[in-house]
Amino acid sequence: MYAPPGVKTSPDMPVPDTMKAWVLGDPGELKFTDKPVPVPKRAEVLVRIDAVAICATDLEIIWHGPPASIQGGMPFNKNWTPGHEYMGTVAALGPGVDEYRIGQRVTVEIHAGCGQCKRCREGMYTACHNYGLNYGDVDKGHRANGFTTDGGFCEYQVNNINTLVAIPDAMSDEEATLVVTAGTAMYGLTELGGLVAGESVVVTGPGPIGLLGVAVAKALGASPVILTGTRDNRLKIGLELGADHVVNARNENPVDAVRKLNGGKGVDYVVECSGAPNAVKDAIRMVNRGGKVCLAAFPHEETPVDVAHIVRNNIYLFGIRGEGKSATHRAEAFMSQKRFDATKVHTHTFPLEDLPTAIKYARERIDDAIKVVVKTRSSAAQRVAAE
Ligand SMILES: [Zn+2]
Ligand SMILES: [Zn+2]
């Protein structure tokens, strides 16, 4: 039985020595295998993973590699486990950890920076200067599970206590996996935008971050909140999450529509979540003079932008990476107060062993899939539900 020296376990929650885990082989190739259960070090806990959401970035990593970086290189054929949007139950405590207790439900944010670089010291741990340096003689202690260290498509993972967010019993496993997505939107809006109530926001792109961006903007008091996109079914969910107006860019010019909806001047903030090639070009025309544009998605190619328009109009552009400055805690606060229903973006659940099917649903948007979740304990959960 699992009892590493210095690690606290509980007879109430026995931990096995080995676990099932998906590992990445060649690009696009996942294999279901057995791995030893990892061991938490100082300031870390072992999390029993209960549910993991699939993110577009997982698909990017599984097929192309970056932004994952394993031992300074591509993540392929390194016995490495992807997956980063997970939640679970604390199963063991590393040496000295008393901030969490065994049996406590938590969700996780991704990045545990090195804690010693300039950006980590500023709270910008998602922009850690020692990103991916966690191996050999360049080990700075950086962890970004599912990016630079083993992730969540398995049964157990170690997490730095700084990446844990406690969740209430009333929050379902599926909803808890969405905290980090809402946290990313929160990071963009509160840290980079500095939104105050009554200011106007456009969110471009109704993917999971965009849809929860609408919800967070609304919960922060933004008015009006306008969502642009090309799929009516997703725009409809945006309305349910608090958008005052939606614009289908297939039917009308989104820049003209936004300006018309907000008195001709444009809005105070644009949160760009589409990654479309024309997105930045459009965003700087949607925003008013002195307005701010947050870039939370990226196109694959370089795109031309009217820099003169940005300069002449004092427009601010911010790129954000992930969910820094504890934004997930603020997102979780909104969610546990039921200020919005994040589960509206959750569409499908599969057991962990069916990960390839779950990924197919997410990738091909089968059956209008948005957030697809895999659960490690689905059979146990079903048993409970049947009782
Ligand atoms: Zn993600
Ligand atoms: Zn750092």
GROMACS .gro file of C-alpha atoms and ligand atoms in nm:
model
  389
    1MET     CA    1   0.000   0.000   0.000
    2TYR     CA    2   0.105   0.359  -0.072
    3ALA     CA    3   0.301   0.498   0.227
    4PRO     CA    4   0.597   0.707   0.107
    5PRO     CA    5   0.821   0.844   0.386
    6GLY     CA    6   0.710   1.186   0.517
    7VAL     CA    7   0.374   1.167   0.336
    8LYS     CA    8   0.058   1.168   0.544
    9THR     CA    9  -0.218   0.927   0.437
   10SER     CA   10  -0.546   0.819   0.596
   11PRO     CA   11  -0.703   0.476   0.640
   12ASP     CA   12  -1.030   0.643   0.533
   13MET     CA   13  -0.884   0.703   0.188
   14PRO     CA   14  -0.639   0.427   0.100
   15VAL     CA   15  -0.419   0.502  -0.200
   16PRO     CA   16  -0.295   0.226  -0.431
   17ASP     CA   17   0.068   0.208  -0.545
   18THR     CA   18  -0.022   0.214  -0.913
   19MET     CA   19  -0.290   0.386  -1.117
   20LYS     CA   20  -0.437   0.392  -1.466
   21ALA     CA   21  -0.306   0.677  -1.679
   22TRP     CA   22  -0.321   0.793  -2.039
   23VAL     CA   23   0.018   0.877  -2.190
   24LEU     CA   24   0.100   1.059  -2.512
   25GLY     CA   25   0.287   0.856  -2.775
   26ASP     CA   26   0.334   0.998  -3.124
   27PRO     CA   27   0.128   1.307  -3.221
   28GLY     CA   28  -0.241   1.227  -3.176
   29GLU     CA   29  -0.168   0.890  -3.015
   30LEU     CA   30  -0.282   0.817  -2.658
   31LYS     CA   31  -0.216   0.492  -2.474
   32PHE     CA   32  -0.390   0.368  -2.159
   33THR     CA   33  -0.130   0.230  -1.923
   34ASP     CA   34  -0.028   0.179  -1.559
   35LYS     CA   35   0.193   0.423  -1.372
   36PRO     CA   36   0.313   0.452  -1.014
   37VAL     CA   37   0.101   0.691  -0.807
   38PRO     CA   38   0.315   1.009  -0.776
   39VAL     CA   39   0.451   1.127  -0.441
   40PRO     CA   40   0.386   1.480  -0.308
   41LYS     CA   41   0.687   1.676  -0.187
   42ARG     CA   42   0.699   1.978   0.043
   43ALA     CA   43   0.403   2.215  -0.014
   44GLU     CA   44   0.232   1.955  -0.234
   45VAL     CA   45  -0.065   1.722  -0.194
   46LEU     CA   46  -0.175   1.411  -0.379
   47VAL     CA   47  -0.511   1.469  -0.548
   48ARG     CA   48  -0.734   1.176  -0.640
   49ILE     CA   49  -0.871   1.297  -0.971
   50ASP     CA   50  -1.249   1.270  -0.994
   51ALA     CA   51  -1.319   1.462  -1.318
   52VAL     CA   52  -1.121   1.630  -1.598
   53ALA     CA   53  -1.248   1.863  -1.868
   54ILE     CA   54  -1.098   1.858  -2.216
   55CYS     CA   55  -0.967   2.194  -2.335
   56ALA     CA   56  -0.883   2.311  -2.688
   57THR     CA   57  -0.526   2.348  -2.565
   58ASP     CA   58  -0.518   1.975  -2.483
   59LEU     CA   59  -0.603   1.904  -2.847
   60GLU     CA   60  -0.332   2.145  -2.958
   61ILE     CA   61  -0.078   1.970  -2.736
   62ILE     CA   62  -0.180   1.613  -2.824
   63TRP     CA   63  -0.153   1.677  -3.198
   64HIS     CA   64   0.119   1.942  -3.219
   65GLY     CA   65   0.314   1.961  -2.891
   66PRO     CA   66   0.342   2.327  -2.777
   67PRO     CA   67   0.263   2.494  -2.543
   68ALA     CA   68   0.355   2.172  -2.359
   69SER     CA   69   0.726   2.145  -2.287
   70ILE     CA   70   0.855   1.826  -2.129
   71GLN     CA   71   1.218   1.814  -2.024
   72GLY     CA   72   1.286   2.110  -2.246
   73GLY     CA   73   1.131   1.962  -2.560
   74MET     CA   74   0.829   1.815  -2.735
   75PRO     CA   75   0.597   1.607  -2.517
   76PHE     CA   76   0.583   1.300  -2.746
   77ASN     CA   77   0.690   0.950  -2.637
   78LYS     CA   78   0.803   1.060  -2.292
   79ASN     CA   79   0.553   0.854  -2.089
   80TRP     CA   80   0.387   1.190  -2.021
   81THR     CA   81   0.023   1.236  -1.919
   82PRO     CA   82  -0.166   1.539  -2.059
   83GLY     CA   83  -0.485   1.700  -1.918
   84HIS     CA   84  -0.502   2.013  -1.705
   85GLU     CA   85  -0.860   2.107  -1.616
   86TYR     CA   86  -0.928   1.865  -1.334
   87MET     CA   87  -1.075   1.847  -0.989
   88GLY     CA   88  -1.074   1.582  -0.721
   89THR     CA   89  -1.026   1.493  -0.358
   90VAL     CA   90  -0.714   1.542  -0.147
   91ALA     CA   91  -0.579   1.190  -0.085
   92ALA     CA   92  -0.239   1.245   0.083
   93LEU     CA   93  -0.039   1.537   0.220
   94GLY     CA   94   0.327   1.611   0.148
   95PRO     CA   95   0.565   1.691   0.434
   96GLY     CA   96   0.453   1.991   0.640
   97VAL     CA   97   0.120   2.047   0.462
   98ASP     CA   98  -0.163   2.145   0.698
   99GLU     CA   99  -0.352   2.385   0.470
  100TYR     CA  100  -0.574   2.107   0.333
  101ARG     CA  101  -0.711   1.786   0.482
  102ILE     CA  102  -0.744   1.439   0.337
  103GLY     CA  103  -1.093   1.393   0.195
  104GLN     CA  104  -1.134   1.762   0.104
  105ARG     CA  105  -1.274   1.834  -0.244
  106VAL     CA  106  -1.068   2.073  -0.453
  107THR     CA  107  -1.034   2.199  -0.803
  108VAL     CA  108  -0.698   2.306  -0.940
  109GLU     CA  109  -0.545   2.585  -1.137
  110ILE     CA  110  -0.268   2.488  -1.370
  111HIS     CA  111   0.039   2.691  -1.298
  112ALA     CA  112   0.258   2.661  -0.993
  113GLY     CA  113   0.535   2.898  -1.089
  114CYS     CA  114   0.888   2.859  -0.959
  115GLY     CA  115   0.809   3.108  -0.681
  116GLN     CA  116   1.147   3.273  -0.715
  117CYS     CA  117   1.151   3.466  -1.044
  118LYS     CA  118   1.043   3.829  -1.086
  119ARG     CA  119   0.701   3.743  -1.230
  120CYS     CA  120   0.617   3.477  -0.972
  121ARG     CA  121   0.704   3.728  -0.701
  122GLU     CA  122   0.451   3.966  -0.863
  123GLY     CA  123   0.176   3.704  -0.865
  124MET     CA  124   0.214   3.653  -1.241
  125TYR     CA  125   0.306   3.288  -1.201
  126THR     CA  126   0.146   3.193  -1.534
  127ALA     CA  127   0.423   3.400  -1.696
  128CYS     CA  128   0.697   3.239  -1.484
  129HIS     CA  129   1.043   3.309  -1.624
  130ASN     CA  130   1.140   2.952  -1.541
  131TYR     CA  131   0.854   2.793  -1.739
  132GLY     CA  132   0.921   2.425  -1.793
  133LEU     CA  133   1.241   2.423  -1.591
  134ASN     CA  134   1.173   2.130  -1.361
  135TYR     CA  135   1.420   1.861  -1.458
  136GLY     CA  136   1.786   1.767  -1.416
  137ASP     CA  137   2.024   2.044  -1.314
  138VAL     CA  138   1.785   2.318  -1.432
  139ASP     CA  139   1.513   2.220  -1.184
  140LYS     CA  140   1.358   2.545  -1.064
  141GLY     CA  141   1.049   2.372  -0.928
  142HIS     CA  142   0.811   2.507  -1.193
  143ARG     CA  143   0.499   2.296  -1.244
  144ALA     CA  144   0.217   2.341  -1.490
  145ASN     CA  145   0.037   2.008  -1.477
  146GLY     CA  146  -0.061   1.895  -1.825
  147PHE     CA  147   0.190   2.138  -1.979
  148THR     CA  148   0.532   2.088  -1.821
  149THR     CA  149   0.459   1.808  -1.573
  150ASP     CA  150   0.220   1.512  -1.571
  151GLY     CA  151  -0.143   1.617  -1.593
  152GLY     CA  152  -0.491   1.493  -1.517
  153PHE     CA  153  -0.589   1.217  -1.763
  154CYS     CA  154  -0.515   0.961  -1.490
  155GLU     CA  155  -0.631   0.871  -1.139
  156TYR     CA  156  -0.392   1.067  -0.913
  157GLN     CA  157  -0.171   1.372  -0.949
  158VAL     CA  158   0.045   1.589  -0.724
  159ASN     CA  159  -0.035   1.958  -0.693
  160ASN     CA  160   0.134   2.246  -0.520
  161ILE     CA  161  -0.098   2.381  -0.251
  162ASN     CA  162  -0.094   2.718  -0.428
  163THR     CA  163  -0.279   2.560  -0.721
  164LEU     CA  164  -0.566   2.424  -0.510
  165VAL     CA  165  -0.906   2.588  -0.479
  166ALA     CA  166  -1.140   2.446  -0.214
  167ILE     CA  167  -1.493   2.387  -0.341
  168PRO     CA  168  -1.826   2.343  -0.161
  169ASP     CA  169  -2.005   2.008  -0.149
  170ALA     CA  170  -2.291   2.157  -0.348
  171MET     CA  171  -2.066   2.210  -0.652
  172SER     CA  172  -2.073   1.909  -0.885
  173ASP     CA  173  -1.752   1.751  -1.013
  174GLU     CA  174  -1.833   1.869  -1.366
  175GLU     CA  175  -1.893   2.227  -1.256
  176ALA     CA  176  -1.571   2.227  -1.054
  177THR     CA  177  -1.367   2.142  -1.364
  178LEU     CA  178  -1.491   2.472  -1.513
  179VAL     CA  179  -1.352   2.692  -1.236
  180VAL     CA  180  -1.019   2.728  -1.413
  181THR     CA  181  -1.194   2.826  -1.738
  182ALA     CA  182  -1.394   3.094  -1.559
  183GLY     CA  183  -1.070   3.187  -1.381
  184THR     CA  184  -0.903   3.258  -1.712
  185ALA     CA  185  -1.185   3.495  -1.808
  186MET     CA  186  -1.162   3.651  -1.462
  187TYR     CA  187  -0.789   3.702  -1.500
  188GLY     CA  188  -0.845   3.886  -1.826
  189LEU     CA  189  -1.123   4.106  -1.691
  190THR     CA  190  -1.018   4.197  -1.340
  191GLU     CA  191  -0.641   4.200  -1.363
  192LEU     CA  192  -0.587   4.332  -1.712
  193GLY     CA  193  -0.910   4.517  -1.779
  194GLY     CA  194  -0.985   4.647  -1.429
  195LEU     CA  195  -1.355   4.644  -1.513
  196VAL     CA  196  -1.591   4.841  -1.293
  197ALA     CA  197  -1.972   4.815  -1.288
  198GLY     CA  198  -2.150   4.988  -1.573
  199GLU     CA  199  -1.866   4.962  -1.822
  200SER     CA  200  -1.927   4.796  -2.155
  201VAL     CA  201  -1.772   4.469  -2.268
  202VAL     CA  202  -1.759   4.275  -2.591
  203VAL     CA  203  -1.657   3.912  -2.584
  204THR     CA  204  -1.557   3.775  -2.924
  205GLY     CA  205  -1.576   3.397  -2.968
  206PRO     CA  206  -1.828   3.181  -2.780
  207GLY     CA  207  -1.595   2.898  -2.682
  208PRO     CA  208  -1.581   2.793  -2.316
  209ILE     CA  209  -1.360   3.087  -2.211
  210GLY     CA  210  -1.569   3.333  -2.411
  211LEU     CA  211  -1.899   3.205  -2.275
  212LEU     CA  212  -1.773   3.211  -1.918
  213GLY     CA  213  -1.617   3.550  -1.998
  214VAL     CA  214  -1.970   3.677  -2.064
  215ALA     CA  215  -2.084   3.529  -1.732
  216VAL     CA  216  -1.795   3.678  -1.534
  217ALA     CA  217  -1.830   4.020  -1.702
  218LYS     CA  218  -2.200   4.024  -1.619
  219ALA     CA  219  -2.136   3.913  -1.259
  220LEU     CA  220  -1.882   4.195  -1.225
  221GLY     CA  221  -2.152   4.442  -1.327
  222ALA     CA  222  -2.055   4.512  -1.687
  223SER     CA  223  -2.325   4.671  -1.900
  224PRO     CA  224  -2.392   4.607  -2.175
  225VAL     CA  225  -2.223   4.272  -2.239
  226ILE     CA  226  -2.215   4.183  -2.607
  227LEU     CA  227  -2.111   3.844  -2.743
  228THR     CA  228  -2.006   3.791  -3.104
  229GLY     CA  229  -1.966   3.458  -3.280
  230THR     CA  230  -2.078   3.246  -3.571
  231ARG     CA  231  -2.279   2.965  -3.412
  232ASP     CA  232  -2.634   3.046  -3.306
  233ASN     CA  233  -2.653   2.758  -3.058
  234ARG     CA  234  -2.352   2.894  -2.869
  235LEU     CA  235  -2.473   3.255  -2.887
  236LYS     CA  236  -2.796   3.133  -2.729
  237ILE     CA  237  -2.598   2.991  -2.435
  238GLY     CA  238  -2.424   3.331  -2.413
  239LEU     CA  239  -2.766   3.492  -2.366
  240GLU     CA  240  -2.843   3.241  -2.090
  241LEU     CA  241  -2.514   3.330  -1.922
  242GLY     CA  242  -2.593   3.700  -1.918
  243ALA     CA  243  -2.512   3.857  -2.257
  244ASP     CA  244  -2.734   4.160  -2.319
  245HIS     CA  245  -2.686   4.128  -2.694
  246VAL     CA  246  -2.543   3.869  -2.928
  247VAL     CA  247  -2.414   3.929  -3.280
  248ASN     CA  248  -2.381   3.653  -3.538
  249ALA     CA  249  -2.087   3.762  -3.752
  250ARG     CA  250  -2.216   3.553  -4.041
  251ASN     CA  251  -2.526   3.772  -4.064
  252GLU     CA  252  -2.388   4.119  -3.995
  253ASN     CA  253  -2.058   4.303  -3.968
  254PRO     CA  254  -1.965   4.256  -3.602
  255VAL     CA  255  -1.778   4.588  -3.573
  256ASP     CA  256  -2.073   4.787  -3.710
  257ALA     CA  257  -2.318   4.591  -3.495
  258VAL     CA  258  -2.118   4.648  -3.176
  259ARG     CA  259  -2.080   5.020  -3.239
  260LYS     CA  260  -2.450   5.053  -3.312
  261LEU     CA  261  -2.541   4.866  -2.993
  262ASN     CA  262  -2.330   5.096  -2.780
  263GLY     CA  263  -2.411   5.446  -2.900
  264GLY     CA  264  -2.163   5.451  -3.188
  265LYS     CA  265  -1.857   5.496  -2.972
  266GLY     CA  266  -1.751   5.139  -2.917
  267VAL     CA  267  -1.710   4.960  -2.588
  268ASP     CA  268  -1.468   4.998  -2.298
  269TYR     CA  269  -1.331   4.643  -2.315
  270VAL     CA  270  -1.302   4.367  -2.568
  271VAL     CA  271  -1.210   4.019  -2.453
  272GLU     CA  272  -1.093   3.834  -2.761
  273CYS     CA  273  -1.154   3.460  -2.721
  274SER     CA  274  -1.192   3.347  -3.084
  275GLY     CA  275  -0.836   3.334  -3.215
  276ALA     CA  276  -0.978   3.422  -3.557
  277PRO     CA  277  -0.728   3.575  -3.804
  278ASN     CA  278  -0.925   3.903  -3.823
  279ALA     CA  279  -1.001   3.915  -3.449
  280VAL     CA  280  -0.746   4.175  -3.337
  281LYS     CA  281  -0.819   4.391  -3.639
  282ASP     CA  282  -1.189   4.389  -3.547
  283ALA     CA  283  -1.134   4.421  -3.172
  284ILE     CA  284  -0.945   4.751  -3.203
  285ARG     CA  285  -1.240   4.891  -3.401
  286MET     CA  286  -1.496   4.767  -3.147
  287VAL     CA  287  -1.324   4.934  -2.854
  288ASN     CA  288  -1.361   5.307  -2.784
  289ARG     CA  289  -1.079   5.560  -2.750
  290GLY     CA  290  -0.868   5.468  -2.448
  291GLY     CA  291  -1.033   5.128  -2.435
  292LYS     CA  292  -0.865   4.799  -2.360
  293VAL     CA  293  -0.841   4.476  -2.553
  294CYS     CA  294  -0.759   4.149  -2.380
  295LEU     CA  295  -0.625   3.874  -2.605
  296ALA     CA  296  -0.711   3.535  -2.456
  297ALA     CA  297  -0.685   3.332  -2.778
  298PHE     CA  298  -0.442   3.325  -3.066
  299PRO     CA  299  -0.445   3.248  -3.438
  300HIS     CA  300  -0.180   3.017  -3.581
  301GLU     CA  301  -0.050   3.273  -3.829
  302GLU     CA  302   0.075   3.627  -3.785
  303THR     CA  303  -0.197   3.877  -3.864
  304PRO     CA  304  -0.178   4.236  -3.993
  305VAL     CA  305  -0.307   4.499  -3.749
  306ASP     CA  306  -0.359   4.875  -3.794
  307VAL     CA  307  -0.100   4.992  -3.542
  308ALA     CA  308  -0.163   5.358  -3.624
  309HIS     CA  309  -0.525   5.318  -3.515
  310ILE     CA  310  -0.409   5.169  -3.184
  311VAL     CA  311  -0.163   5.452  -3.120
  312ARG     CA  312  -0.388   5.740  -3.230
  313ASN     CA  313  -0.670   5.612  -3.011
  314ASN     CA  314  -0.466   5.523  -2.704
  315ILE     CA  315  -0.586   5.163  -2.716
  316TYR     CA  316  -0.432   4.916  -2.473
  317LEU     CA  317  -0.362   4.559  -2.582
  318PHE     CA  318  -0.303   4.286  -2.326
  319GLY     CA  319  -0.202   3.927  -2.393
  320ILE     CA  320  -0.291   3.696  -2.107
  321ARG     CA  321  -0.160   3.352  -2.033
  322GLY     CA  322  -0.384   3.126  -1.831
  323GLU     CA  323  -0.526   3.217  -1.494
  324GLY     CA  324  -0.276   3.421  -1.292
  325LYS     CA  325  -0.301   3.624  -0.973
  326SER     CA  326  -0.536   3.376  -0.803
  327ALA     CA  327  -0.818   3.465  -1.043
  328THR     CA  328  -0.956   3.110  -1.007
  329HIS     CA  329  -1.037   3.185  -0.642
  330ARG     CA  330  -1.247   3.485  -0.747
  331ALA     CA  331  -1.415   3.282  -1.022
  332GLU     CA  332  -1.492   3.004  -0.774
  333ALA     CA  333  -1.644   3.261  -0.538
  334PHE     CA  334  -1.889   3.370  -0.809
  335MET     CA  335  -1.968   3.009  -0.893
  336SER     CA  336  -2.025   2.895  -0.536
  337GLN     CA  337  -2.249   3.201  -0.486
  338LYS     CA  338  -2.438   3.084  -0.796
  339ARG     CA  339  -2.389   3.415  -0.971
  340PHE     CA  340  -2.389   3.221  -1.297
  341ASP     CA  341  -2.439   2.861  -1.403
  342ALA     CA  342  -2.113   2.746  -1.560
  343THR     CA  343  -2.259   2.400  -1.625
  344LYS     CA  344  -2.438   2.548  -1.927
  345VAL     CA  345  -2.112   2.500  -2.118
  346HIS     CA  346  -2.074   2.137  -2.005
  347THR     CA  347  -2.231   1.911  -2.264
  348HIS     CA  348  -2.091   1.556  -2.238
  349THR     CA  349  -1.939   1.316  -1.984
  350PHE     CA  350  -1.742   0.997  -2.053
  351PRO     CA  351  -1.550   0.756  -1.830
  352LEU     CA  352  -1.172   0.798  -1.821
  353GLU     CA  353  -1.117   0.478  -2.020
  354ASP     CA  354  -1.314   0.634  -2.307
  355LEU     CA  355  -1.088   0.941  -2.332
  356PRO     CA  356  -1.028   0.896  -2.710
  357THR     CA  357  -1.406   0.910  -2.770
  358ALA     CA  358  -1.437   1.212  -2.542
  359ILE     CA  359  -1.159   1.385  -2.734
  360LYS     CA  360  -1.328   1.302  -3.065
  361TYR     CA  361  -1.648   1.467  -2.940
  362ALA     CA  362  -1.457   1.779  -2.827
  363ARG     CA  363  -1.247   1.801  -3.142
  364GLU     CA  364  -1.521   1.742  -3.398
  365ARG     CA  365  -1.787   1.917  -3.189
  366ILE     CA  366  -2.007   1.609  -3.227
  367ASP     CA  367  -2.360   1.667  -3.101
  368ASP     CA  368  -2.275   2.038  -3.045
  369ALA     CA  369  -2.016   1.945  -2.783
  370ILE     CA  370  -1.866   2.235  -2.589
  371LYS     CA  371  -1.704   2.116  -2.268
  372VAL     CA  372  -1.653   1.743  -2.258
  373VAL     CA  373  -1.564   1.595  -1.920
  374VAL     CA  374  -1.415   1.255  -1.836
  375LYS     CA  375  -1.475   1.106  -1.494
  376THR     CA  376  -1.240   0.861  -1.330
  377ARG     CA  377  -1.503   0.725  -1.097
  378SER     CA  378  -1.802   0.723  -1.328
  379SER     CA  379  -1.897   0.365  -1.249
  380ALA     CA  380  -1.881   0.435  -0.875
  381ALA     CA  381  -2.080   0.755  -0.927
  382GLN     CA  382  -2.342   0.570  -1.131
  383ARG     CA  383  -2.376   0.315  -0.853
  384VAL     CA  384  -2.445   0.594  -0.606
  385ALA     CA  385  -2.694   0.755  -0.841
  386ALA     CA  386  -2.876   0.423  -0.877
  387GLU     CA  387  -2.914   0.375  -0.503
  388ZN      ZN  388  -0.745   2.473  -2.062
  389ZN      ZN  389   0.873   3.188  -1.162
   0.00000   0.00000   0.00000
